[in-house]
Amino acid sequence: MSAAAECVIGNRSLSDFDALIVGSGAGGSAAAHVLAQEGWTVLVLEAGNNYFPGLDQPGKLPWSDFSGDEIKMPVRGLIDQDPALEPRTFRNTDTEVARAHPDVNVLTRNVGGAAVISTVSYPRYSVVDFRIASALRAANREFPGTSFVDWPFTYADLEPFYCETDVLCGIAGVSEGPGSDPYASWRSRPFPLPPPPDMYAGRVLANGARRLGYTPFQYPSAVLTRLGVLPDDDRAPCVSCGMCSHFGCPRNAKGTPPVTALRRALLTGKCQLRYNCHVARLRLNASKTRVIGVEYFDPDGHLATATADRVVLAASPIESARLCFLSDPDGAGVGNSSGHLGRHLMFHFQPTVAGFFRQRLHGERGRSITNGMSDFRGVTEGGEALHPERPLGGVIEFAVSSEPILSAMEGLQALPAAKLLGLSLKDLLVESPFQAHIGVLAMMGEDAPQPTNRIDLDPNVRDVYGLAVPRVTYRNHDFELAMAAFYKPKMLAILEAAGAEYGVIQPYNSAVPSTSRHIMGGLRMGSDPRASVCDPYGKVHDVENLYCADGAVFPTGSGYNPTPTIIAVALRVAGNMVYPGQPEKVLRYAAAG
Amino acid sequence: MRQDESGWNHMPLTRRHVLQLMAGAAAGALHPRLLARAGTTGAVAEAAARGFLTSDELVILDAATAAILPTDDLPGARDIGVVDYIQSLLTFMPGTDANCDRFVTAADVTAIVTQAHGQAPRCADAGDVNGDGAVDPADVLAAEAAPFAARPMFGGGPFSGRNPQPHFPVGTTPCAQCHGARPSSVPTGGTAATETVTLYPPNAFAQFTPLNRLQRLSWRLRILGADALPAVMSNPLLAELPEVDLRRRYRDGLAGLEAQSQQHYGKPFAALTPAQQQVIFRESDARFVDLLHRHVIQGTLCAPEYGGNRDRRGWQLTGLDGDSQPLGYEIYDPSVPGFYRERSDKPNRGPNPDEDCRGFSTDMKRFLSVISRGAGGGQFANPYCFGVDG
């Protein structure tokens, strides 16, 4: 049986599309939601497989095909991009030959994208993030080689879309008072859901932070903690099963893109999702001013085409930029008259410390991350300005090891040392220092944009489709390295205050690509077509009907998990497609008044 | 083509059918079950009957995994079934679930036979076990080991059946019509706080998760190596990836252990003392020895549906509970403040009830002290256990 015929959900009878969206992750799903709600016909093409049976059926959402099965997900990598079939290459600078590397910050391939296996930690960016270049300049903080710019809109412009995101995804958090983040910026509406209970490890680390005068908070997360509250009350509540980070949720308690925005789009009858469809290139007119559609490999591996009046890139930054390069026979890249395509690529820089505690912290229970702190973000309370003494860092997640097999396999690196001291693999498994007794502080540190950190095509390596693979050229700036040096000892001190017996600092190795999974930039947006790829509403300057609605448009990266901002920006991009100049007209949950 | 479920079960399969089909096929490899009769007994013979590695190879593997995780007063690799995990991993191929029912049983051999006779497959790649693009007698040969183990390569979802479905108050039962939530697993009502939890969902972990084209290709690559790949690829990374070409790596790696053992000690690997086996590990291919260690860990801590972690001994060894859905560690209960009730046996928010805060053994402390000093940190002066003694 042809797989191509099977891998379609939503309205299968649609054939003329107002918009075609490449990718069903956070950005693509949000855009599909807006456009379909507004009556546009939408085709979503997704490279990965679908694990959400009944996603397009009304009523209660069925359980997913995911499970708390560590072999299936992180170990054998059911939905991981396989570096053997789809490699990427990496180097630090343009003068080196890039080498294929098994993990150049790859995201999963599946309906819903990488947010499906995230802990859905969904804090907002701050007021100052949207005018960060001005703030740094005013403070006489200069970083040669970086390309900080202000965003082409303000926090206030985006705030209604953040509120829409809160309800659409069902974000649980503490809006004010104890348990809230004092460094978070103002919100016009409270979180729609209360946070679920804190897990033990989160409480242990928060206690350490509090002892040193810091202000830990309950991490805003898109987990369903109340039935009967959200407008679309079709999912099951979170039960803190523990297998959260790196796992899809079997009960859809995580408010991930497919079970929220994409599902809403599919239920309108205006949206069709074709999965296992890998887009190979955009098709443009001869003058490259209009995109006509895309060519893609269908589920059987045959090349197919799809057309639409508008095309939205939402394949995640590295793949969206790659697609622009693959689609230009002249090689310069679609939308690259500015020369900025693929540039200003950002990952979050993640200084990480780990403590070994005497007691079992049982990180395999709970949601992997329930607490964090923003004291090292380097901004003032309310996120309005730069902190006068602290460098720009990032939010810190209080994390655990919720993946016993991965932890034990990573522990193999230390086995030779353990053997010298008379310990065996069995001792490591039974006493479980690397899993049961470990508490982790991981910062989502701001990563300075640099024009030299970029995506282009590798001249030598081809993937399973015969397409040139993305080449990532990336080197950390002193901006991040100095920040990390400043904060790491303070992070160790928190472990000590929390009662840890030993503390370690994760080593930094510039030769190894980041595995932050927070990927931003490459199609940076701005008002000046000579200095940006997309306009302030995500439209590619050079192409009249090509848009981008993923993290690629971010001009800077902030120091918070990017996903809710990707969603808010995508809602705004799609809103502006429907109502030019008045994108907020598409707001349903957060409409003014 | 008959699409109804029952139609497939009506197709009779006899040994004669299979032999007739095989008669036309080129002579294949010796059937693993025939090899299994070569003389070994017990667990090794049982595993040999299940797939790729021969009984001779399994004797070496059994000894090697036991050397990595020996049995003492606590269970080791032999008790946990690590060999079974590895044999299952090396044996199964996409397409083995030929009737596309998400299970691998004898009925799949029937389905392959019917497809070889011209019947259309019910799902992509069904029946093409050896991945040569056609369903033919060779696939029967390739699949015939499968019904004896039926291990998934990627287990199904959502639940394993090891944990009960908590009761929900009337009107809040989520997903009464859910996929996988068969009627027997769905509570009919009652109040959450008082009812005894007795409903267990069916085990979906034992199912085969359907794969797309790339996922199948990816799996073939891991088991069979680069020969499984199309020519359009150019990927210098292939040779470096740890889990590619596993059959060859095991065949060569086990032979290497044996050869080194004979050369160094003049004895089979399985006959060496534990200390001698460690010497052979150090003298052998480091990548294979590392792969063995990784697979011992996987086979110890995997869900039991993958063949290892027999009777959950691996989880018990490390103090883990394994998967916890659909119960979880916080029961949603609108009748209590905060709407969540934690379990007294496995608290989420605080230390274990029996936590004594004694911490690590002397040897482990020495080890952690060394590695933490080596990693930019160190030992802290006043450790304590929040919620227990501080």
Coordinates of C-alpha atoms in Angstrom, one line a residue, chain B residues 253 256-257 260-261 279-289:
Chain B
G253 CA 34.0 -8.5 18.1
G256 CA 38.2 -11.1 18.4
L257 CA 37.7 -11.7 22.1
Q260 CA 42.8 -12.9 21.9
S261 CA 41.9 -15.3 24.7
V279 CA 42.9 -8.4 30.6
I280 CA 41.4 -9.6 27.4
F281 CA 39.0 -6.6 27.4
R282 CA 41.9 -4.3 27.7
E283 CA 43.7 -6.0 24.8
S284 CA 40.8 -6.2 22.5
D285 CA 39.0 -3.7 20.2
A286 CA 38.1 -0.9 22.5
R287 CA 35.1 0.2 20.5
F288 CA 33.6 -3.2 20.7
V289 CA 34.2 -3.5 24.4

